[in-house]
Tab-separated table of C-alpha atoms in Angstrom:
chain	number	residue	atom	x	y	z
W	1	MET	CA	0.133	0.028	-0.041
W	2	ASN	CA	1.870	2.979	-1.308
W	3	THR	CA	0.280	5.911	0.635
W	4	PRO	CA	2.338	9.105	1.133
W	5	PRO	CA	3.062	10.017	4.705
W	6	GLU	CA	0.905	13.192	4.750
W	7	ASP	CA	-2.118	11.322	3.763
W	8	LEU	CA	-1.639	8.980	6.505
W	9	ALA	CA	-1.199	11.774	8.905
W	10	HIS	CA	-4.497	13.590	7.545
W	11	SER	CA	-6.406	10.135	7.725
W	12	LEU	CA	-5.142	9.524	11.251
W	13	LEU	CA	-6.030	12.902	12.660
W	14	VAL	CA	-9.384	12.758	11.237
W	15	LEU	CA	-10.053	9.291	13.024
W	16	TYR	CA	-8.136	10.318	15.995
W	17	PRO	CA	-8.481	14.271	16.781
W	18	ALA	CA	-6.890	13.599	20.041
W	19	LEU	CA	-3.708	13.288	18.371
W	20	ARG	CA	-3.552	16.729	16.819
W	21	SER	CA	-1.466	18.044	19.721
W	22	LEU	CA	1.220	15.735	18.884
W	23	PRO	CA	4.559	17.189	18.023
W	24	ALA	CA	5.216	17.434	14.275
W	25	ASP	CA	8.168	15.177	14.578
W	26	GLN	CA	6.464	12.497	16.536
W	27	LEU	CA	3.529	12.634	14.037
W	28	ALA	CA	5.783	12.302	11.010
W	29	ALA	CA	7.618	9.342	12.658
W	30	LEU	CA	4.300	7.585	13.576
W	31	CYS	CA	2.995	8.250	9.952
W	32	GLN	CA	5.967	6.723	7.773
W	33	LYS	CA	5.125	4.305	5.172
W	34	THR	CA	6.973	1.749	6.699
W	35	ALA	CA	5.029	2.052	9.993
W	36	LEU	CA	1.886	1.339	8.172
W	37	ARG	CA	0.729	-2.307	8.781
W	38	THR	CA	-1.949	-4.167	6.560
W	39	LEU	CA	-3.149	-7.481	7.339
W	40	PRO	CA	-5.727	-9.795	5.443
W	41	ALA	CA	-9.064	-10.906	7.044
W	42	GLY	CA	-8.613	-13.570	9.486
W	43	ALA	CA	-4.790	-12.607	10.382
W	44	GLN	CA	-4.075	-12.450	14.147
W	45	LEU	CA	-3.049	-9.219	15.637
W	46	PHE	CA	-2.229	-10.310	18.888
W	47	THR	CA	-2.587	-13.516	21.179
W	48	GLU	CA	-3.241	-14.465	24.737
W	49	GLN	CA	-0.174	-14.072	26.953
W	50	GLU	CA	1.726	-12.139	24.380
W	51	ASN	CA	3.510	-8.975	25.565
W	52	CYS	CA	1.793	-5.632	24.108
W	53	LEU	CA	4.042	-3.634	22.212
W	54	GLY	CA	1.877	-0.702	21.167
W	55	PHE	CA	-1.613	0.826	20.840
W	56	PRO	CA	-3.386	-0.004	17.338
W	57	LEU	CA	-4.755	3.046	15.696
W	58	ILE	CA	-7.153	1.305	12.983
W	59	LEU	CA	-7.523	3.344	9.582
W	60	ALA	CA	-9.559	0.877	7.889
W	61	GLY	CA	-11.146	-2.662	8.692
W	62	THR	CA	-12.097	-4.002	11.911
W	63	ILE	CA	-10.729	-6.023	14.692
W	64	LYS	CA	-12.569	-8.675	16.757
W	65	VAL	CA	-11.348	-9.332	20.210
W	66	VAL	CA	-12.012	-12.866	21.439
W	67	LYS	CA	-11.605	-14.802	24.683
W	68	GLY	CA	-10.970	-18.473	24.352
W	69	THR	CA	-11.479	-21.292	26.971
W	70	ALA	CA	-9.491	-24.457	27.600
W	71	ALA	CA	-12.208	-26.465	25.804
W	72	GLY	CA	-11.418	-24.544	22.577
W	73	ARG	CA	-14.669	-22.439	22.824
W	74	GLU	CA	-14.509	-18.642	21.894
W	75	MET	CA	-16.594	-15.576	22.787
W	76	LEU	CA	-16.555	-12.491	20.986
W	77	LEU	CA	-16.017	-9.647	23.601
W	78	TYR	CA	-16.096	-6.721	21.321
W	79	ARG	CA	-15.144	-5.298	17.914
W	80	VAL	CA	-12.657	-2.428	17.274
W	81	GLU	CA	-13.433	0.005	14.413
W	82	PRO	CA	-11.585	2.812	12.693
W	83	GLY	CA	-11.284	5.715	15.273
W	84	GLY	CA	-11.995	3.336	18.334
W	85	SER	CA	-9.908	2.014	20.945
W	86	CYS	CA	-8.921	-1.552	22.402
W	87	ILE	CA	-9.328	-1.478	26.104
W	88	ILE	CA	-7.485	-4.864	26.674
W	89	THR	CA	-4.524	-3.368	24.754
W	90	SER	CA	-4.925	-0.070	27.018
W	91	SER	CA	-5.085	-2.052	30.198
W	92	CYS	CA	-1.995	-4.022	29.014
W	93	LEU	CA	0.055	-0.968	28.335
W	94	LEU	CA	-0.913	0.675	31.545
W	95	GLY	CA	-0.466	-2.524	33.757
W	96	HIS	CA	2.410	-3.892	31.829
W	97	SER	CA	0.900	-7.051	31.532
W	98	PRO	CA	0.302	-9.556	28.790
W	99	TYR	CA	-2.706	-9.888	26.633
W	100	SER	CA	-5.506	-11.695	28.080
W	101	ALA	CA	-7.578	-12.028	24.755
W	102	ARG	CA	-6.938	-12.658	21.089
W	103	GLY	CA	-7.108	-9.782	18.321
W	104	VAL	CA	-8.198	-11.081	14.831
W	105	ALA	CA	-8.582	-9.011	11.883
W	106	GLU	CA	-12.242	-9.636	10.953
W	107	THR	CA	-11.831	-7.873	7.605
W	108	PRO	CA	-8.775	-6.465	5.638
W	109	LEU	CA	-6.991	-4.303	8.037
W	110	SER	CA	-4.932	-1.070	7.898
W	111	LEU	CA	-3.401	0.242	10.880
W	112	LEU	CA	-0.487	2.101	12.605
W	113	ILE	CA	0.891	1.073	15.948
W	114	LEU	CA	1.431	3.839	18.647
W	115	PRO	CA	4.689	2.633	20.581
W	116	GLY	CA	3.977	1.958	24.292
W	117	SER	CA	6.311	4.740	25.421
W	118	LEU	CA	4.472	7.406	23.263
W	119	PHE	CA	1.256	5.862	24.501
W	120	GLU	CA	2.365	6.568	28.073
W	121	ARG	CA	3.805	10.049	27.558
W	122	LEU	CA	0.548	11.032	25.832
W	123	LEU	CA	-1.814	9.724	28.614
W	124	ALA	CA	0.379	11.270	31.205
W	125	GLY	CA	0.824	14.731	29.568
W	126	ASN	CA	-2.037	15.180	26.940
W	127	SER	CA	-5.396	15.708	28.360
W	128	LEU	CA	-7.299	15.200	25.088
W	129	PHE	CA	-5.729	11.921	24.503
W	130	ARG	CA	-6.242	10.939	28.017
W	131	ASP	CA	-10.040	11.794	27.794
W	132	PHE	CA	-10.106	9.849	24.578
W	133	VAL	CA	-8.770	6.680	26.094
W	134	PHE	CA	-10.988	6.744	29.296
W	135	HIS	CA	-14.166	7.855	27.614
W	136	LEU	CA	-13.730	4.573	25.304
W	137	PHE	CA	-12.602	2.555	28.365
W	138	ALA	CA	-16.186	3.696	29.994
W	139	GLU	CA	-18.152	2.671	26.827
W	140	ARG	CA	-16.236	-0.753	26.413
W	141	ILE	CA	-16.793	-1.641	30.170
W	142	ALA	CA	-20.374	-0.800	29.818
W	143	GLU	CA	-20.780	-3.111	26.692
W	144	LEU	CA	-18.843	-5.864	28.499
W	145	MET	CA	-21.250	-5.558	31.359
W	146	GLN	CA	-24.203	-5.881	28.956
W	147	LEU	CA	-22.310	-9.072	27.641
W	148	VAL	CA	-22.081	-10.600	31.102
W	149	GLU	CA	-25.776	-9.611	31.851
W	150	GLU	CA	-26.915	-11.416	28.679
W	151	VAL	CA	-25.017	-14.434	29.130
W	152	ALA	CA	-25.896	-14.710	32.717
W	153	PHE	CA	-29.686	-14.107	32.615
W	154	HIS	CA	-30.911	-14.819	28.953
W	155	ARG	CA	-31.399	-18.034	27.260
W	156	LEU	CA	-29.291	-18.902	24.302
W	157	ASP	CA	-32.375	-18.869	21.823
W	158	GLN	CA	-33.095	-15.339	23.170
W	159	ARG	CA	-29.583	-14.044	22.583
W	160	LEU	CA	-29.497	-15.475	18.897
W	161	ALA	CA	-32.991	-13.922	18.124
W	162	LYS	CA	-31.786	-10.762	19.361
W	163	LEU	CA	-28.549	-11.169	17.301
W	164	LEU	CA	-30.516	-11.968	14.008
W	165	LEU	CA	-32.722	-8.864	14.343
W	166	ALA	CA	-29.772	-6.623	14.964
W	167	ARG	CA	-28.326	-8.096	11.815
W	168	GLY	CA	-31.001	-7.107	9.405
W	169	THR	CA	-33.355	-9.072	7.032
W	170	SER	CA	-30.640	-10.714	5.015
W	171	ILE	CA	-27.729	-12.019	6.982
W	172	ARG	CA	-24.685	-13.597	5.278
W	173	THR	CA	-22.752	-15.555	7.832
W	174	THR	CA	-21.880	-19.015	9.020
W	175	HIS	CA	-23.356	-21.015	12.074
W	176	GLN	CA	-19.731	-21.029	13.407
W	177	ALA	CA	-19.324	-17.308	13.157
W	178	LEU	CA	-22.740	-16.849	15.033
W	179	ALA	CA	-21.482	-19.435	17.831
W	180	GLU	CA	-18.355	-17.644	18.350
W	181	GLU	CA	-20.242	-14.350	18.763
W	182	LEU	CA	-22.657	-15.957	21.348
W	183	GLY	CA	-19.974	-18.008	23.287
W	184	SER	CA	-21.483	-21.134	22.122
W	185	VAL	CA	-20.803	-24.183	19.732
W	186	ARG	CA	-21.753	-24.611	16.284
W	187	GLU	CA	-23.875	-27.666	16.806
W	188	ILE	CA	-26.181	-25.934	19.176
W	189	VAL	CA	-26.658	-22.768	17.120
W	190	SER	CA	-27.347	-24.863	14.059
W	191	ARG	CA	-30.095	-26.771	16.146
W	192	LEU	CA	-31.517	-23.587	17.479
W	193	LEU	CA	-31.492	-22.036	13.688
W	194	LYS	CA	-33.131	-25.215	12.550
W	195	GLY	CA	-35.839	-24.985	15.088
W	196	PHE	CA	-36.274	-21.116	14.127
W	197	ALA	CA	-36.852	-22.323	10.692
W	198	GLU	CA	-39.427	-24.946	11.786
W	199	GLN	CA	-41.309	-22.181	13.567
W	200	GLY	CA	-41.371	-19.892	10.337
W	201	LEU	CA	-39.204	-17.351	11.889
W	202	VAL	CA	-36.229	-17.589	9.284
W	203	THR	CA	-35.317	-19.690	6.120
W	204	LEU	CA	-31.782	-20.981	6.045
W	205	GLY	CA	-29.409	-21.266	3.193
W	206	ARG	CA	-25.701	-21.785	2.495
W	207	GLU	CA	-23.958	-19.145	4.518
W	208	GLN	CA	-27.242	-17.282	4.459
W	209	ILE	CA	-30.057	-16.692	6.815
W	210	SER	CA	-33.205	-14.833	5.889
W	211	VAL	CA	-35.344	-13.377	8.533
W	212	ILE	CA	-38.948	-13.694	7.268
W	213	ASP	CA	-41.090	-13.005	10.823
W	214	ARG	CA	-39.260	-10.273	12.611
W	215	GLU	CA	-42.229	-9.857	15.087
W	216	GLY	CA	-42.141	-13.596	16.004
W	217	LEU	CA	-38.283	-13.285	16.441
W	218	LYS	CA	-38.960	-10.235	18.627
W	219	GLN	CA	-41.317	-11.808	20.898
W	220	LEU	CA	-38.847	-14.685	21.322
W	221	ALA	CA	-36.009	-12.315	22.100
W	222	ASP	CA	-38.251	-10.348	24.461
W	223	ASN	CA	-39.266	-14.032	26.207
W	224	GLN	CA	-42.943	-13.675	25.111
W	225	ARG	CA	-43.360	-16.926	23.320
């Protein structure tokens, strides 16, 4: 990807305005062409127990952050999009601790890495950057608390119905991907989807789910069926 440094700097500051107070020499160093990383979909950005070397600044694409279990199951914790922040990376940098989850490129990814030493200096001396990091920290914690509540207090069929409703009418995905997002296994999700189809709520195709009764799914998600 042959992107001039000045174009990288422009894109970076549009997405991360908190970096506008960065000294010109530091911004130029961060935006050198050699610093730009591009990864294909499915590539691993970081793994559990790996040391954190820097803070990702996403220019294009999406990272999904997942937590694995000893049994091989995984649960999607959250996604990081352009302009967003990865709180697990932030906590690792702040606590000088290794990663506790895995980060994967969900789509083709383009990003810069803010070195850990510069991250610490900005956090200590730049109020805009500090506000940005902790504001997104608070948002992510709220999302994770909602995820804990969903897992602890709602049945899997309710959570699956809610997820399908959020995805729209025509959903291109796999049963495995839905299982990972729900922290379940493919066989159980496939069984639930087959039940939804038998109830006339959805139709199933190859990597395709069509919602045909949104009201019925909503009643199921709200525990009214």
